[in-house]
XYZ file of C-alpha atoms in Angstrom:
286
model
C -27.715 -31.033 24.149
C -26.559 -30.105 20.646
C -26.335 -33.865 19.553
C -29.848 -34.252 20.838
C -31.045 -31.269 18.965
C -29.452 -32.391 15.884
C -30.879 -35.873 16.063
C -34.308 -34.367 16.545
C -34.145 -32.164 13.624
C -32.678 -34.922 11.361
C -35.644 -37.106 12.459
C -38.182 -34.197 11.445
C -36.322 -33.876 8.100
C -36.836 -37.429 7.208
C -40.515 -37.051 7.902
C -43.167 -35.733 5.702
C -41.638 -32.117 6.103
C -38.775 -33.095 3.733
C -40.181 -31.402 0.759
C -40.448 -27.957 2.504
C -36.808 -28.338 4.051
C -35.169 -26.839 1.062
C -36.803 -23.537 2.382
C -34.351 -23.429 5.377
C -30.979 -22.794 3.692
C -30.168 -19.092 2.549
C -31.022 -17.790 -0.949
C -29.801 -14.920 -2.884
C -30.154 -11.626 -0.925
C -30.247 -13.206 2.530
C -28.098 -11.992 5.404
C -26.790 -14.211 8.139
C -24.979 -13.154 11.349
C -23.378 -15.477 13.753
C -21.372 -15.489 17.154
C -17.945 -17.473 16.728
C -16.756 -19.675 19.713
C -13.198 -20.922 19.799
C -9.686 -19.610 19.836
C -9.537 -15.851 19.506
C -7.835 -14.301 16.620
C -6.114 -11.195 18.153
C -2.310 -10.907 17.825
C -2.038 -9.414 21.402
C 1.218 -10.583 22.611
C 2.708 -7.153 22.356
C 6.119 -6.692 24.237
C 6.740 -3.175 25.576
C 10.279 -1.838 25.997
C 11.371 -1.371 29.643
C 11.515 1.958 31.316
C 14.829 3.647 31.598
C 14.701 4.756 35.267
C 18.289 5.490 36.398
C 19.922 2.585 34.432
C 22.868 3.748 32.445
C 22.771 0.470 30.648
C 19.133 0.915 29.517
C 18.448 -1.558 26.818
C 15.497 -2.427 24.617
C 15.155 -6.071 24.456
C 13.935 -7.301 20.960
C 10.992 -9.615 20.806
C 9.508 -10.912 17.573
C 5.726 -11.051 17.363
C 4.206 -14.449 17.816
C 0.871 -15.675 16.293
C -0.507 -16.876 19.552
C -3.897 -17.339 17.944
C -2.288 -20.329 16.036
C -1.881 -22.806 18.745
C -2.640 -26.588 19.019
C -3.448 -26.547 22.859
C -5.897 -24.784 25.127
C -8.569 -24.096 22.434
C -11.890 -23.477 24.190
C -15.421 -23.713 22.680
C -16.686 -21.406 25.418
C -14.632 -18.473 24.405
C -16.285 -15.996 22.243
C -13.925 -15.523 19.385
C -15.792 -12.701 17.290
C -18.713 -12.105 15.046
C -19.532 -12.979 11.504
C -21.792 -11.315 8.898
C -22.478 -12.986 5.495
C -24.542 -11.674 2.498
C -25.403 -14.216 -0.288
C -25.039 -12.663 -3.723
C -26.189 -15.946 -5.188
C -28.025 -18.942 -3.643
C -24.684 -20.786 -3.439
C -22.057 -17.870 -2.988
C -21.753 -15.684 -0.064
C -19.252 -12.789 0.946
C -18.596 -12.344 4.481
C -16.878 -10.208 7.150
C -15.529 -11.335 10.472
C -13.970 -9.227 13.121
C -13.481 -8.117 16.685
C -12.267 -4.922 18.477
C -11.167 -4.217 21.886
C -9.949 -0.730 23.433
C -8.858 -0.024 27.028
C -7.421 3.291 28.288
C -6.249 4.636 31.492
C -5.072 8.270 31.839
C -2.010 9.084 33.638
C -1.894 10.830 36.938
C 1.225 12.486 38.488
C 2.290 11.491 42.015
C 2.130 14.108 44.688
C 4.789 14.208 47.518
C 4.348 16.063 50.682
C 7.519 18.017 51.989
C 8.416 19.832 55.124
C 11.116 22.122 56.293
C 13.250 20.546 59.143
C 14.859 22.312 62.069
C 17.932 22.850 60.103
C 16.184 24.620 57.248
C 16.368 21.747 54.853
C 13.484 20.420 52.603
C 12.381 16.847 53.621
C 9.831 14.627 52.059
C 6.839 13.583 54.146
C 5.152 15.494 57.033
C 6.748 17.094 59.918
C 6.785 14.658 62.850
C 6.458 17.492 65.214
C 3.000 18.465 64.067
C -0.283 17.217 65.282
C -1.670 13.984 63.359
C -4.777 15.986 62.840
C -3.014 18.088 60.163
C -0.972 15.512 58.370
C -1.575 15.359 54.687
C -0.829 12.134 52.795
C 1.294 11.898 49.713
C -0.289 10.335 46.701
C 1.163 7.679 44.380
C 0.925 8.190 40.616
C -1.194 6.304 38.193
C 0.336 5.061 35.120
C -1.120 5.569 31.531
C -1.992 2.360 29.853
C -3.647 1.981 26.653
C -4.334 -1.203 24.580
C -6.057 -1.601 21.154
C -6.795 -4.874 19.568
C -8.311 -5.283 16.225
C -8.700 -8.136 13.686
C -10.780 -8.176 10.447
C -11.393 -10.879 8.005
C -12.884 -10.498 4.643
C -13.658 -13.574 2.523
C -16.010 -15.513 0.433
C -17.722 -18.990 0.586
C -18.937 -21.547 -2.075
C -21.980 -23.413 -0.877
C -22.885 -26.787 -2.469
C -25.738 -29.113 -2.194
C -25.812 -31.838 0.460
C -27.942 -35.142 1.040
C -29.670 -33.429 3.880
C -31.539 -30.284 2.692
C -31.059 -28.306 5.975
C -27.363 -28.864 5.803
C -25.290 -26.249 3.906
C -21.441 -27.297 3.566
C -19.157 -24.765 2.127
C -15.535 -23.936 1.199
C -14.054 -20.553 1.179
C -11.073 -18.074 1.447
C -10.359 -15.625 4.185
C -7.976 -12.390 3.829
C -7.026 -11.401 7.361
C -5.594 -8.004 8.896
C -4.484 -7.740 12.488
C -3.445 -4.726 14.484
C -2.571 -4.300 18.312
C -1.075 -1.280 19.843
C 0.094 -0.903 23.477
C 1.045 2.522 25.113
C 2.564 2.766 28.686
C 3.740 5.857 30.589
C 4.689 5.962 34.238
C 4.845 9.575 35.395
C 6.181 8.845 38.696
C 8.874 10.940 40.089
C 10.973 9.489 42.770
C 12.293 12.186 45.468
C 15.465 11.754 47.856
C 14.827 9.805 51.109
C 14.284 11.573 54.345
C 17.963 11.077 55.289
C 19.123 12.966 52.265
C 20.517 9.813 50.666
C 18.462 8.241 47.766
C 19.438 4.594 47.236
C 17.785 4.658 43.799
C 19.495 7.867 42.695
C 23.245 8.244 43.268
C 22.999 12.100 42.327
C 20.531 12.741 45.125
C 18.139 14.334 42.571
C 14.559 13.511 41.810
C 14.285 10.326 39.492
C 11.936 10.390 36.467
C 10.611 6.767 35.699
C 9.797 7.427 32.195
C 10.797 10.023 29.787
C 7.812 9.727 27.547
C 5.267 7.028 26.355
C 6.623 3.743 25.521
C 4.922 2.247 22.749
C 4.591 -1.176 20.973
C 2.553 -2.316 18.187
C 1.852 -5.296 15.911
C 0.633 -5.463 12.437
C -0.185 -8.692 10.584
C -1.826 -10.055 7.521
C -2.471 -13.238 6.017
C -4.930 -15.765 4.480
C -6.790 -18.895 5.228
C -8.640 -21.681 3.422
C -11.844 -22.507 5.063
C -14.317 -25.540 4.984
C -17.245 -26.060 7.138
C -21.045 -26.614 7.393
C -24.192 -24.909 8.623
C -27.165 -26.779 9.918
C -30.409 -24.990 10.024
C -32.467 -25.971 13.202
C -35.278 -23.490 12.264
C -35.660 -21.346 9.199
C -34.057 -18.407 10.893
C -31.639 -20.247 13.282
C -28.576 -22.345 12.502
C -25.461 -23.715 14.193
C -22.215 -24.696 12.227
C -18.662 -25.761 12.512
C -15.717 -24.473 10.547
C -12.128 -25.682 10.152
C -9.277 -23.699 8.544
C -6.909 -26.416 6.968
C -4.451 -23.753 5.753
C -3.277 -20.745 7.563
C -0.638 -18.072 6.902
C 0.277 -15.096 8.962
C 2.965 -12.652 8.608
C 3.414 -10.255 11.575
C 5.678 -7.385 12.164
C 6.279 -5.673 15.583
C 7.586 -2.141 16.382
C 8.904 -0.858 19.832
C 9.421 2.666 20.604
C 11.209 3.140 23.912
C 10.678 6.864 24.135
C 9.589 9.753 21.810
C 12.404 10.588 19.234
C 14.334 7.372 19.843
C 14.711 4.760 16.976
C 12.131 2.036 16.609
C 13.205 -1.667 16.994
C 11.463 -3.822 14.578
C 11.042 -7.787 14.354
C 9.170 -9.918 12.146
C 7.556 -13.492 12.195
C 5.834 -15.785 9.669
C 3.555 -18.627 10.599
C 2.187 -21.485 8.497
C -0.216 -23.810 10.107
C -2.485 -26.741 8.821
C -5.706 -27.692 10.546
C -4.917 -25.432 13.470
C -8.067 -23.469 13.925
C -11.725 -24.730 14.521
C -14.788 -22.517 15.322
C -18.419 -23.430 16.299
C -20.958 -20.810 15.547
C -24.498 -20.039 16.247
C -26.288 -17.716 13.876
C -29.513 -16.280 12.463
C -30.841 -15.910 8.950
C -32.584 -12.584 7.952
């Protein structure tokens, strides 16, 4: 469908309308906005520290951040990768801002355990088996706190140069990128001794706390990209385009906090890539 539309538009451009086709490409003071399709740009492979539980050999396993947005496989044009806004400060020079933001948050809820006193006067978890089913009250499991924030921002500039076809606007440019991802997990579950007085998960036969506080992990990254592409204006206010990024550099640093007050484990990663990202875009001119 895209090739058919492009062919029809090219045929129109070669007709008597060619003299007016130069009005399609942006001029100084114009805004354009587009939706990008392709591989996402979030650095979202955040590795959280494991919970302590009753493990006396609790270990925080190190894991360097990985720029998964730079990958040669499984790139899908059907994936919305973000939005782009441009302002033309001259007929052939534009500044742009590209970005995306995601935030999800689940608040924590403490588990509720029912207890009863047995015939020997000891406290036991659950409901008294000697009572009627009509008065049994269930225990409630906990809900773990889970927060995740993903952000990427790209600021850049483009130089547009003339092409043989008047509706075509090829360009080269430079992007400066910033990435931030943060993940928080807290499990408020308290495990109580089993009804037989022996808790296989707790050798001291005491309530077991899963997390001593929020476990946190975050990734910060920055980099730059050389870009090249072309926009083709199907209508005066509508265009589609392709963009390739022949050179990409990303430096990322991760920080893992296993519990409040403990030291942070840091790791770093550097990624260089050539011709690793392409984007298809559909946009409007204002």
